[in-house]
Tab-separated table of C-alpha atoms in Angstrom:
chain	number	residue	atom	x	y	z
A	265	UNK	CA	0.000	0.000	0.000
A	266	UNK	CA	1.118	3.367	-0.610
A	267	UNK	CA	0.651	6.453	1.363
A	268	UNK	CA	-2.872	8.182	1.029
A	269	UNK	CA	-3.572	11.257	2.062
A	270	UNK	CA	-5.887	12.664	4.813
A	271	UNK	CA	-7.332	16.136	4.310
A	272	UNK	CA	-10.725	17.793	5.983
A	273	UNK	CA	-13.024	20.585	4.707
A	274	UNK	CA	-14.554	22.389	7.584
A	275	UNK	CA	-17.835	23.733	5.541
A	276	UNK	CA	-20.129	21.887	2.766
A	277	UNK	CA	-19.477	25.098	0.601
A	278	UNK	CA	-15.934	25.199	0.834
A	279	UNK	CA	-16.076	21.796	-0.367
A	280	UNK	CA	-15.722	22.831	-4.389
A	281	UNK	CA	-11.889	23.945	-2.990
A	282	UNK	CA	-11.260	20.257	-1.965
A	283	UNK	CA	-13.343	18.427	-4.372
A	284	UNK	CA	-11.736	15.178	-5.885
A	285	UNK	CA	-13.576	12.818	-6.560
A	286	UNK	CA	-11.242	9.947	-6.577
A	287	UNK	CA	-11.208	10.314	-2.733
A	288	UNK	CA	-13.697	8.638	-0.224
A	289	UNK	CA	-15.384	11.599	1.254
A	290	UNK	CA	-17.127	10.966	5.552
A	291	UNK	CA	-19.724	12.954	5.753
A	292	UNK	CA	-19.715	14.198	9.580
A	293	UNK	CA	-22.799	15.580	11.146
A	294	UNK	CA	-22.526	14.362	14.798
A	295	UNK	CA	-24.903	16.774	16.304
A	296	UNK	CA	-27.659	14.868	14.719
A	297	UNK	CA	-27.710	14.125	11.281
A	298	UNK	CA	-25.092	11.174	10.760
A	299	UNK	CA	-25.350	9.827	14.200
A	300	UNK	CA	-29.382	9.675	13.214
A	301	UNK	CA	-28.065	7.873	9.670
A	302	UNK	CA	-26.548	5.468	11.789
A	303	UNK	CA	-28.716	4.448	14.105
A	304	UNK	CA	-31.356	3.723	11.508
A	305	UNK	CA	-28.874	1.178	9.982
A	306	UNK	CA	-28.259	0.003	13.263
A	307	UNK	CA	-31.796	-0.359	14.280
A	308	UNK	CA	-32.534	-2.064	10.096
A	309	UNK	CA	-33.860	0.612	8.370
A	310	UNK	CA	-33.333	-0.329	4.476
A	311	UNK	CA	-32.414	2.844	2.607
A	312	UNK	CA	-32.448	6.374	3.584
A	313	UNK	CA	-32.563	8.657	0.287
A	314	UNK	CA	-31.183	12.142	1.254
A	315	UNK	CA	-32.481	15.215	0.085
A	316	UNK	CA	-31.852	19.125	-0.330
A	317	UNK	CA	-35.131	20.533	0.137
A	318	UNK	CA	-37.974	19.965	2.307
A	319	UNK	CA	-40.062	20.206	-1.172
A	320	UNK	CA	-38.320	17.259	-2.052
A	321	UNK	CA	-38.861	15.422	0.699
A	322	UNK	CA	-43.009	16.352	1.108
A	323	UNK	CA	-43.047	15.012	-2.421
A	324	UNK	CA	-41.901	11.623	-1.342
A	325	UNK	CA	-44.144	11.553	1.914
A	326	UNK	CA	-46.887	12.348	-0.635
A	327	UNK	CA	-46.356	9.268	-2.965
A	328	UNK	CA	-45.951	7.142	0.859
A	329	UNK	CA	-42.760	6.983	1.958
A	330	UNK	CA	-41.426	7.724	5.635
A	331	UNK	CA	-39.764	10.991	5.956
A	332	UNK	CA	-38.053	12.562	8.132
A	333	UNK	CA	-36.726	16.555	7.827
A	334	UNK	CA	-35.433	19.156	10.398
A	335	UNK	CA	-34.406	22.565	10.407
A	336	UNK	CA	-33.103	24.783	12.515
A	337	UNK	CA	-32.996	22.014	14.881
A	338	UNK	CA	-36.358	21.190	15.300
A	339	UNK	CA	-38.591	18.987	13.221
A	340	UNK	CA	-40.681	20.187	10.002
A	341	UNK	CA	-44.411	20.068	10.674
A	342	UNK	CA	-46.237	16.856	8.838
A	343	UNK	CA	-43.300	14.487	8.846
A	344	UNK	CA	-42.787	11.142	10.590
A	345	UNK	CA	-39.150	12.437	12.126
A	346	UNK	CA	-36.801	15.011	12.776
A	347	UNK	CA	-33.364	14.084	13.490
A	348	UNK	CA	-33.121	13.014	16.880
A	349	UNK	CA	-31.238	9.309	17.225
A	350	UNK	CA	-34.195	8.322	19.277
A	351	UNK	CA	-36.535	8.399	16.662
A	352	UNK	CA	-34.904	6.183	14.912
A	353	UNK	CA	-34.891	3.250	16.705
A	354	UNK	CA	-37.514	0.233	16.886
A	355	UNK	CA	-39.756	-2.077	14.704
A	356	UNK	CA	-41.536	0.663	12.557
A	357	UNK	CA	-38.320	1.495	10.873
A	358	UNK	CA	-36.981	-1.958	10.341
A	359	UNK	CA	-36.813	-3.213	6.634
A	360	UNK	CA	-38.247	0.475	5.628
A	361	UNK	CA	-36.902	3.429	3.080
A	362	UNK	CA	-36.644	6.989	4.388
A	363	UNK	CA	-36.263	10.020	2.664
A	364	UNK	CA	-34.645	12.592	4.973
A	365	UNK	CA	-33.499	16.369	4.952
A	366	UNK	CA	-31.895	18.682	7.676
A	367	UNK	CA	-30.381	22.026	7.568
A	368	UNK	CA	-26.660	20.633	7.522
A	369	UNK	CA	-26.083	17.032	6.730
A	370	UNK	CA	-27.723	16.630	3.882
A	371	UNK	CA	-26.647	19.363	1.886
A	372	UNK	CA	-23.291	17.950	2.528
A	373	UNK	CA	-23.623	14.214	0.921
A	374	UNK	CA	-25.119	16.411	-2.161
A	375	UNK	CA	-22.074	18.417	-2.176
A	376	UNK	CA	-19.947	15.444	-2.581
A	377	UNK	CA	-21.878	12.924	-4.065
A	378	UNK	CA	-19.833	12.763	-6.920
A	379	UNK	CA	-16.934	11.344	-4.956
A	380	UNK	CA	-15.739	7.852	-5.524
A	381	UNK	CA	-17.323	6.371	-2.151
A	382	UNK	CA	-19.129	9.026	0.068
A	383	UNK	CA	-19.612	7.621	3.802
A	384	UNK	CA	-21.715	8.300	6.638
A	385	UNK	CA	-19.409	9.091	9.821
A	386	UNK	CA	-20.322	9.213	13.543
A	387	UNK	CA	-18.995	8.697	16.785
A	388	UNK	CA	-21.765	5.974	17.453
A	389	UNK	CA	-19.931	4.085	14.295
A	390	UNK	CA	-16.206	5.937	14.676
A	391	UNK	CA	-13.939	2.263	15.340
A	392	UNK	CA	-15.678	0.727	11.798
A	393	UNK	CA	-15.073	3.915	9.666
A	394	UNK	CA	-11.244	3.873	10.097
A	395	UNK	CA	-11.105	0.202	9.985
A	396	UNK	CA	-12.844	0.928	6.731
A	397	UNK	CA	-10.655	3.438	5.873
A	398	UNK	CA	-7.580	1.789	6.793
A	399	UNK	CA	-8.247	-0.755	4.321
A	400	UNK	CA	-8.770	1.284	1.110
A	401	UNK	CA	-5.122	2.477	-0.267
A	402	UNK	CA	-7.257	5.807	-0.966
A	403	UNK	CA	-7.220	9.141	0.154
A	404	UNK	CA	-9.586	10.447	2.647
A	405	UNK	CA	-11.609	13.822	2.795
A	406	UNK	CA	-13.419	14.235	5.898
A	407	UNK	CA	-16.329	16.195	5.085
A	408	UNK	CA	-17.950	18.795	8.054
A	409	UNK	CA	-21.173	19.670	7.677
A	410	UNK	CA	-20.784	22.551	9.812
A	411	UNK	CA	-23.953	24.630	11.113
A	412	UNK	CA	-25.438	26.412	7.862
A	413	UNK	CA	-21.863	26.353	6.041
A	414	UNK	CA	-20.116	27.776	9.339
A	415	UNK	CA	-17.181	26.178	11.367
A	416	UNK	CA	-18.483	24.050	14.511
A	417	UNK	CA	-16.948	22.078	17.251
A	418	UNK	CA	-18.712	19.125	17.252
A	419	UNK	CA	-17.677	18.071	13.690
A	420	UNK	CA	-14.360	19.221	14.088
A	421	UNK	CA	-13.674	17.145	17.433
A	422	UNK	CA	-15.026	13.973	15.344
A	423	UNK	CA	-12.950	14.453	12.499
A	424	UNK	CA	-10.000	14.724	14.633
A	425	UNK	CA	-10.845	11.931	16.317
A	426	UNK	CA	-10.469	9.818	12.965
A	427	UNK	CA	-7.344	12.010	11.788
A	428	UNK	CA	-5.950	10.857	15.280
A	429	UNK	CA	-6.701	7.524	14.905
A	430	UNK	CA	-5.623	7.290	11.018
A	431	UNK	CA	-2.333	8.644	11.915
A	432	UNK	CA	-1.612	6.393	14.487
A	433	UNK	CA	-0.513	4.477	10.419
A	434	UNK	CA	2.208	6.832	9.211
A	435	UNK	CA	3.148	4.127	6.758
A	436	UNK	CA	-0.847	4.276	5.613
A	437	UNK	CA	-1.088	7.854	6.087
A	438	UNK	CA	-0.232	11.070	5.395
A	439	UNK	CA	-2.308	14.441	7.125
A	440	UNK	CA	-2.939	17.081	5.293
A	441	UNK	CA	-3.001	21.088	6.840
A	442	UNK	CA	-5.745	21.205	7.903
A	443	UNK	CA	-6.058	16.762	9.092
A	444	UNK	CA	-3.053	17.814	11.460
A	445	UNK	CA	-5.020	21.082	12.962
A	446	UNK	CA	-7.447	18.579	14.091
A	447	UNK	CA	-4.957	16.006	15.529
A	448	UNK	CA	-3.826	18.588	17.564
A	449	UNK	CA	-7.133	20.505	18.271
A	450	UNK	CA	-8.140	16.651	18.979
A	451	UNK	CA	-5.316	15.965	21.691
A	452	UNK	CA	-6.168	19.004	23.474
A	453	UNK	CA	-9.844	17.942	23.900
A	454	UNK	CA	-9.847	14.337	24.250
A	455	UNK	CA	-9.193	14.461	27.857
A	456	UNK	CA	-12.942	15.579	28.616
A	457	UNK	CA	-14.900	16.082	24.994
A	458	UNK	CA	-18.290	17.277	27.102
A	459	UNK	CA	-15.970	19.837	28.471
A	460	UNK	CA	-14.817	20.471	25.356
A	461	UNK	CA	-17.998	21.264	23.821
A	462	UNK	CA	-19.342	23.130	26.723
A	463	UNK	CA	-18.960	26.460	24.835
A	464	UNK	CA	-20.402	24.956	21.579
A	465	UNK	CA	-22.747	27.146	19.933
A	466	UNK	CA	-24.814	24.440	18.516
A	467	UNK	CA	-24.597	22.287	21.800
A	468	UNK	CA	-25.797	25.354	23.240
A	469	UNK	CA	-28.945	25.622	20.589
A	470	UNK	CA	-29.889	22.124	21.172
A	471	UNK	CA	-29.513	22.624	25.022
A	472	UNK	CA	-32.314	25.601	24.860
A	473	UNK	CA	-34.588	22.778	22.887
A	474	UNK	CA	-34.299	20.344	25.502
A	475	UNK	CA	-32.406	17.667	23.480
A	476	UNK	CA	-29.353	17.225	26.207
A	477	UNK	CA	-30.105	13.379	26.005
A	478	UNK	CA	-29.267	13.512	22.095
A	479	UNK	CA	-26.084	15.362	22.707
A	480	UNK	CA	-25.040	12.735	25.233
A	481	UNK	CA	-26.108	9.627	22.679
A	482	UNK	CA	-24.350	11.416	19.758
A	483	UNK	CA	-20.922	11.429	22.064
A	484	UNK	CA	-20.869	7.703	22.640
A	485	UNK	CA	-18.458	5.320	20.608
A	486	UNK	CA	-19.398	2.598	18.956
A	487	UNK	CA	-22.921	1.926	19.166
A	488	UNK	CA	-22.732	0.339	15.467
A	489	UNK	CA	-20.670	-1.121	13.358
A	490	UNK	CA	-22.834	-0.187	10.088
A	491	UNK	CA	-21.417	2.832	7.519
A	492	UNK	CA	-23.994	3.891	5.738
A	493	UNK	CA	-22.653	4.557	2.412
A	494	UNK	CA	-24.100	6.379	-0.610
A	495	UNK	CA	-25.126	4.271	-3.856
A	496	UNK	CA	-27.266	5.456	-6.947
A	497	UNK	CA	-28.782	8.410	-4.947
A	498	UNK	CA	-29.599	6.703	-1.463
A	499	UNK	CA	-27.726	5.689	1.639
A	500	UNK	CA	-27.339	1.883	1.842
A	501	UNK	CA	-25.220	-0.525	4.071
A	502	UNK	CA	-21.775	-1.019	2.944
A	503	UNK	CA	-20.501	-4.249	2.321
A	504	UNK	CA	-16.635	-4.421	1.562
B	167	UNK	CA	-17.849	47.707	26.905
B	168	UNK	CA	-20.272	44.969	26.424
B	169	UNK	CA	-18.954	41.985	25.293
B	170	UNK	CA	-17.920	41.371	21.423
B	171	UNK	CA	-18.128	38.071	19.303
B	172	UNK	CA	-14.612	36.434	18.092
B	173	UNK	CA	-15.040	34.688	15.227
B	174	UNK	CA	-12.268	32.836	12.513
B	175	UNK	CA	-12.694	32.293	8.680
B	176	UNK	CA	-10.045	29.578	7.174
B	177	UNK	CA	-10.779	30.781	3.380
B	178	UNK	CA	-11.366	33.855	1.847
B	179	UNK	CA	-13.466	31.515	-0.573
B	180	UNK	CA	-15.897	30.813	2.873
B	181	UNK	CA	-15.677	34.728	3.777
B	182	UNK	CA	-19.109	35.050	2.096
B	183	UNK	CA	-20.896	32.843	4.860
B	184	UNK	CA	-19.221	34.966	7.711
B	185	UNK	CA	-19.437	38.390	6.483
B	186	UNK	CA	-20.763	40.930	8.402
B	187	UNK	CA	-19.721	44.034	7.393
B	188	UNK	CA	-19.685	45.927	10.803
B	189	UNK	CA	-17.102	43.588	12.177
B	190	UNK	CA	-13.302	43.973	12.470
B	191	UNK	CA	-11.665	41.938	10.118
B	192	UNK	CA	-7.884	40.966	10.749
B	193	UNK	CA	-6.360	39.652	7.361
B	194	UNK	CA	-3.974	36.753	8.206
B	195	UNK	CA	-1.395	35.538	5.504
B	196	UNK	CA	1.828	34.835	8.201
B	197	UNK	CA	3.791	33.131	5.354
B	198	UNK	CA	4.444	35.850	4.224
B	199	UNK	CA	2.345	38.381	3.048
B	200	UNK	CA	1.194	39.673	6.043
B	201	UNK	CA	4.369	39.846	7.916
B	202	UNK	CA	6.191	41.410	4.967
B	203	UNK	CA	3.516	44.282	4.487
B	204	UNK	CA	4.145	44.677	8.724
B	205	UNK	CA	7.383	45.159	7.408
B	206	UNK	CA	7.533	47.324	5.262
B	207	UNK	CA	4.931	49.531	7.610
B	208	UNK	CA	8.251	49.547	9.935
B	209	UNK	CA	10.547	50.692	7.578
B	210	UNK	CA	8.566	53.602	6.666
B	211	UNK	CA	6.188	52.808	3.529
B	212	UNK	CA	3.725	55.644	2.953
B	213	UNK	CA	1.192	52.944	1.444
B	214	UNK	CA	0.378	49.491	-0.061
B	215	UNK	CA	-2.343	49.475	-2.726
B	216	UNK	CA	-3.474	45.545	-2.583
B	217	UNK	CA	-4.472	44.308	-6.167
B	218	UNK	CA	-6.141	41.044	-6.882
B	219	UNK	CA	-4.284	40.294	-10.250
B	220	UNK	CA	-0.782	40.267	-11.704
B	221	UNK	CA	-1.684	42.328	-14.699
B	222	UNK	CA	-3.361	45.161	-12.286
B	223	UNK	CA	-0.001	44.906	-10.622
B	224	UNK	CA	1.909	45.754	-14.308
B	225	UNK	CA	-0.152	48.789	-15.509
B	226	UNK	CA	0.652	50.324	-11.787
B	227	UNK	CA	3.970	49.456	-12.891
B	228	UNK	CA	4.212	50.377	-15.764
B	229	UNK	CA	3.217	53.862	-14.617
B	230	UNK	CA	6.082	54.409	-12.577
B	231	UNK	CA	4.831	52.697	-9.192
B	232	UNK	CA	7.239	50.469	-7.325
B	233	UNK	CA	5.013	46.916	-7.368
B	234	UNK	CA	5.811	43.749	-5.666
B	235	UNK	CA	4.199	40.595	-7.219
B	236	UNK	CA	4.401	36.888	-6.277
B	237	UNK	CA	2.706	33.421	-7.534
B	238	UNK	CA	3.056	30.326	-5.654
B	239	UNK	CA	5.971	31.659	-3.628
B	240	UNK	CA	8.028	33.049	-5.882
B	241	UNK	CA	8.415	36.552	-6.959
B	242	UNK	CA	6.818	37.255	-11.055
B	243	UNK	CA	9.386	38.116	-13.060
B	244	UNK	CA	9.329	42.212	-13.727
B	245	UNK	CA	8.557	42.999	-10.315
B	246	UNK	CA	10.605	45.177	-7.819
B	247	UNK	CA	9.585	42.692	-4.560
B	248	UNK	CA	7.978	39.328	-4.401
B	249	UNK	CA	6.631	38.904	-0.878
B	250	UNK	CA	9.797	38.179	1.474
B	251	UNK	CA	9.807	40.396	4.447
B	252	UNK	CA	13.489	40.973	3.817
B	253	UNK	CA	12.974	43.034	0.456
B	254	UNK	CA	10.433	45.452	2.112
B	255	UNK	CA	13.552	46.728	4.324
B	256	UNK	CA	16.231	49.547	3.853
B	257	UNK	CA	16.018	53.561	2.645
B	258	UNK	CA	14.182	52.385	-1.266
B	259	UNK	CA	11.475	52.192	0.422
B	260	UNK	CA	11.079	54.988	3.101
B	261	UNK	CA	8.351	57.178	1.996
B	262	UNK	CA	6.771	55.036	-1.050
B	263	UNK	CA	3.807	53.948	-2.177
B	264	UNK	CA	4.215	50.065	-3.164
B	265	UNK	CA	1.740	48.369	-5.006
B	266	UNK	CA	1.368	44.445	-4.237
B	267	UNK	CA	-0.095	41.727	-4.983
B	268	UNK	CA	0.289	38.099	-4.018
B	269	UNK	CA	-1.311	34.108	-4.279
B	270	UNK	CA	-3.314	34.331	-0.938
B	271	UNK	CA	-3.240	37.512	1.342
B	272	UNK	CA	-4.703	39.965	-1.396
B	273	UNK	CA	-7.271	38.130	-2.322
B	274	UNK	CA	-8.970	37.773	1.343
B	275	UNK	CA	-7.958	42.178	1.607
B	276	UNK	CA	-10.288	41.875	-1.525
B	277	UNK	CA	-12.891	40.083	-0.033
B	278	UNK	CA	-13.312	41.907	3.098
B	279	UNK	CA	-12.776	45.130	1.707
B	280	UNK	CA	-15.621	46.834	2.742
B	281	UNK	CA	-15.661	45.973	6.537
B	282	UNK	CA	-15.548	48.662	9.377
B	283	UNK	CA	-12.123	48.087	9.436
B	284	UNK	CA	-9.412	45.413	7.604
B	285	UNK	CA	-6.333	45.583	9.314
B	286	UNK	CA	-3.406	43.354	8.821
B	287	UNK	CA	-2.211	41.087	10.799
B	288	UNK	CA	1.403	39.122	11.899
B	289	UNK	CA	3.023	37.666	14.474
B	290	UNK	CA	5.559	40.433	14.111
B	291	UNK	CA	2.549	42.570	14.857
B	292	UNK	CA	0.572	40.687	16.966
B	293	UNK	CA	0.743	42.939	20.222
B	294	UNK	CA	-0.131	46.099	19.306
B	295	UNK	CA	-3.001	44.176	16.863
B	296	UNK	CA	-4.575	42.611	20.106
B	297	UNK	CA	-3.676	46.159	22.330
B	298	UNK	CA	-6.709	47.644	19.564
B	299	UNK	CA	-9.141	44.893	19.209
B	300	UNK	CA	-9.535	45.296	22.950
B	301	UNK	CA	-9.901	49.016	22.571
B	302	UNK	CA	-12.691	48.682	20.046
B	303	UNK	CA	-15.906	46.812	21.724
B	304	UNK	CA	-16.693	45.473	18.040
B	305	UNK	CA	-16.840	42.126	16.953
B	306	UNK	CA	-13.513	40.415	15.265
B	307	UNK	CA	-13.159	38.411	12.289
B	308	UNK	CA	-10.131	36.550	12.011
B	309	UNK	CA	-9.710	36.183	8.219
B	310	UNK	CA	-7.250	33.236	7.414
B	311	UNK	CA	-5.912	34.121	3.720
B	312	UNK	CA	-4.821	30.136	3.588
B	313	UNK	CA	-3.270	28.467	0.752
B	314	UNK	CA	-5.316	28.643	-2.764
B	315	UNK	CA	-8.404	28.701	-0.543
B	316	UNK	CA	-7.408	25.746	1.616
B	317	UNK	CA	-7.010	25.658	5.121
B	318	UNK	CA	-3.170	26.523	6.132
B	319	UNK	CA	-1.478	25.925	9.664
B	320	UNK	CA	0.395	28.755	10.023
B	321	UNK	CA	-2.512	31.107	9.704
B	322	UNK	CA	-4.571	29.095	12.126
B	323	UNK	CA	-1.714	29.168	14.703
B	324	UNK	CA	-1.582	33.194	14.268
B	325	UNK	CA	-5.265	33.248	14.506
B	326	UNK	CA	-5.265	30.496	17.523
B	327	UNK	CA	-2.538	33.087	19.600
B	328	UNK	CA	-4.471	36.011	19.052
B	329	UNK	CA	-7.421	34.210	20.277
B	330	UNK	CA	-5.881	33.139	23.562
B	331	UNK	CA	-4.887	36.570	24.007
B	332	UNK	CA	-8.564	38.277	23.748
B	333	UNK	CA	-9.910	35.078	25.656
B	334	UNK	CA	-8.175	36.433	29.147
B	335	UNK	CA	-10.615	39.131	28.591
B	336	UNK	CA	-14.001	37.350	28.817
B	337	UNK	CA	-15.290	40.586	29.901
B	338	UNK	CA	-15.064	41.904	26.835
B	339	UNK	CA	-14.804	38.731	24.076
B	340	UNK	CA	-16.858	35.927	23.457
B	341	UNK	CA	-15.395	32.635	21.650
B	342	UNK	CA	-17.650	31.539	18.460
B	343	UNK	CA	-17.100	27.642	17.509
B	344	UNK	CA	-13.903	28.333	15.332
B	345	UNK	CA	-12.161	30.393	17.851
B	346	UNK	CA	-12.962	28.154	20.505
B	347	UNK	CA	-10.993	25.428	18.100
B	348	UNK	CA	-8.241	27.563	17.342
B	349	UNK	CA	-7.924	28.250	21.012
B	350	UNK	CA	-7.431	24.990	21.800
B	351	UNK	CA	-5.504	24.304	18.804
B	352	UNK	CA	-2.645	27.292	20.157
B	353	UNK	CA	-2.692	26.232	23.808
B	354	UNK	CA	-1.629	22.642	22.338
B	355	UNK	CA	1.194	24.128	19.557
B	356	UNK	CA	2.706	26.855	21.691
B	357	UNK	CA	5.341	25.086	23.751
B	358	UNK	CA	7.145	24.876	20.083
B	359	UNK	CA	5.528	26.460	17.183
B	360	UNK	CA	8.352	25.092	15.068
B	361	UNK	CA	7.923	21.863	15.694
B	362	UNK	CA	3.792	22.550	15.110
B	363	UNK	CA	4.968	23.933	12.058
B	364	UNK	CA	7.329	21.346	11.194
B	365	UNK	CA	4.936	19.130	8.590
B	366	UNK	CA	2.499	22.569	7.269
B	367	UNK	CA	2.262	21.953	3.360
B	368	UNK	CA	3.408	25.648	2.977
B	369	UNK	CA	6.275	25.720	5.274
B	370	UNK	CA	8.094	22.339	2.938
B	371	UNK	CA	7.204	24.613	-0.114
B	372	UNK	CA	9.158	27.383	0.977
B	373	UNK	CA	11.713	25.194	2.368
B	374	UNK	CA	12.473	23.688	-0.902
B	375	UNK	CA	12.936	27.323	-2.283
B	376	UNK	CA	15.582	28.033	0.375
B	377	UNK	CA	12.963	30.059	2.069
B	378	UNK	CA	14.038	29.110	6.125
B	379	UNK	CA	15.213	32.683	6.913
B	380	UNK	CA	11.651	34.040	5.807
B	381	UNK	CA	9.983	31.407	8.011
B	382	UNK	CA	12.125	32.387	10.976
B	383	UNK	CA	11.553	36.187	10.581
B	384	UNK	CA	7.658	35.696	10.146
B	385	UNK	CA	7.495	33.425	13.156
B	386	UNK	CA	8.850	36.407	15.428
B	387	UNK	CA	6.588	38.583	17.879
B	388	UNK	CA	6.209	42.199	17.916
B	389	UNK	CA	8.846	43.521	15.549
B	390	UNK	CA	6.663	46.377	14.743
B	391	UNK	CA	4.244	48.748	16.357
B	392	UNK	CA	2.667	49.236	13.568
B	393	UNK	CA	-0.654	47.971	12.340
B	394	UNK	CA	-1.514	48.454	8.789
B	395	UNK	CA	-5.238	49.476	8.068
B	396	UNK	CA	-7.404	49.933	4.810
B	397	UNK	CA	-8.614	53.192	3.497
B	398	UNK	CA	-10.017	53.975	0.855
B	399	UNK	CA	-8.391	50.463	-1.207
B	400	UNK	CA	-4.627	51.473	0.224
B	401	UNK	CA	-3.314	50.120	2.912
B	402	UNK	CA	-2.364	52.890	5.356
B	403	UNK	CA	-0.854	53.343	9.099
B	404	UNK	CA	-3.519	52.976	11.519
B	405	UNK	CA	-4.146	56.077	13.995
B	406	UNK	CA	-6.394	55.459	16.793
């Protein structure tokens, strides 16, 4: 194996600056999106078909599918979810397709969903994306979602968790600027992450709303060992 | 005072998202546009008039103004500077008007251009930079010039020290997500910035071009009093 690279893009639309799409791009939206994604795998959902617009996604509720779309943080009036983890679990989803939107995540699988293998990244599934990773001989673009193309924490302290990880394989690996800002930013907070995120601005926003319990699920390794991965259009499990 | 917002941009191509033009914004391009235009603020330039392209850069030229030009760190042929600090010293330039432009830093002084205020910003400036934020009661923007739009380290770690410097003043600054990162990303690199530095993409491209001496000098605090400021498109001395 040769050395691949490991960069990370720290907004969905500074993502055309980064864009190659011979990489394999993880799509990180820990505060809820991805860790949602996962879960659903976890818990047997089928498919989930992302999408832009909440348009989009009342036109597939309309023709009968499940659906699930946030913004702002808070679920959209009419549909069967938002994107709190906990709604994701249980019988009702098992076997099922859903078509989901939310302010952040979603609008960064679209931005690189031209990229040779775009994955679905998480705390809850952190240990199977860099065994995945590890295993490729291909470079790696961690993709932030960010809150509404903005920096935040949450993402960042995920991402360097992987980079971290990764470059524990220096023979494997090599980090790019802004992969060895988060090593380091990563260090630093690893000691106490909660403390880490105290200050979070979108911690904060999801504190007002009640959803503490989601922050704390979304911080936990290793619930899963699915990666959702994108395929013709729609999230699937990946087999490798 | 009430208390202002701190906030970092890594790219002038995500400026867009961030701007707000009542801020403070502190252009950032540490290797080495920044530190060289400190520079030449020290040694007694009258003015810098930033251009965005090479060819703007000629026709100033070409009518008798002394220009400095460089393109992927090194200097364009026809040009009385590129952008080493160490050719913006010395009596040539006492007194002049300089017209400059360069890969990275004038491109974010273009893209901020009409905030309250866009000052520059080096560590051989860094003092007397942080002595006016806290003066002002206004919110700062960190603008990170980067390298061709991506992320760089050494402009973080600039950003990062100014950021631990306002945050002993929590009377008067609050952290957004990015400064909290960068933060944490300084209080982890500052026991050796070299050795922080020692893998940056843009610190091995100016090594290979037998650039160490520049990296040195722009890695040096408060060489200068001086704080360069925009006015009417010319960079100027800033009075306050």
């Amino acid at each position: 194996m040769s050395q691949a690279t490991v960069d990370a893009c720290f907004s969905p639309y500074l993502y055309p600056v980064y864009r190659n799409d011979d990489n394999i791009v993880v799509i990180i939206d820990i505060l809820r999106a991805t860790s949602a994604i996962c879960t659903a795998f976890e818990h047997g959902v089928e498919k989930i078909i992302p999408v832009a617009t909440v348009d989009e996604a009342r036109e597939y509720k309309a023709k009968g599918f499940l659906a699930g779309a946030e913004r702002d943080a808070v679920p959209v009036e009419g549909f069967d979810f938002g994107n709190s983890p906990f709604s994701y679990m249980g019988e009702h989803i098992k076997g099922q397709t859903i078509v989901l939107t939310t302010t952040n995540g979603t609008q960064a699988i679209n931005a690189a969903k031209d990229a040779h293998k775009v994955i679905i990244g998480a705390f809850t599934n952190i240990t199977a994306v860099c065994n995945y990773l590890k295993s490729q001989d291909r470079n790696v673009m961690l993709l932030c979602s960010g809150w509404k193309n903005k920096f935040n924490l949450e993402d960042a302290l995920f991402a360097g968790a992987v980079t971290e990880e990764l470059s524990k394989h220096p023979e494997l690996f090599k980090l790019q600027d802004a992969a060895l800002a988060l090593k380091y930013l990563y260090q630093q907070a690893m000691e106490d992450p909660h403390k880490f995120l105290h200050n979070a601005s979108h911690k904060e926003r999801l504190a007002k709303l009640g959803l503490k319990e989601d922050i704390k699920y979304c911080l936990q390794n290793d619930l899963t060992k699915e990666i959702p991965v994108l395929e013709n259009g729609a999230l699937v499990r990946l087999r490798y």
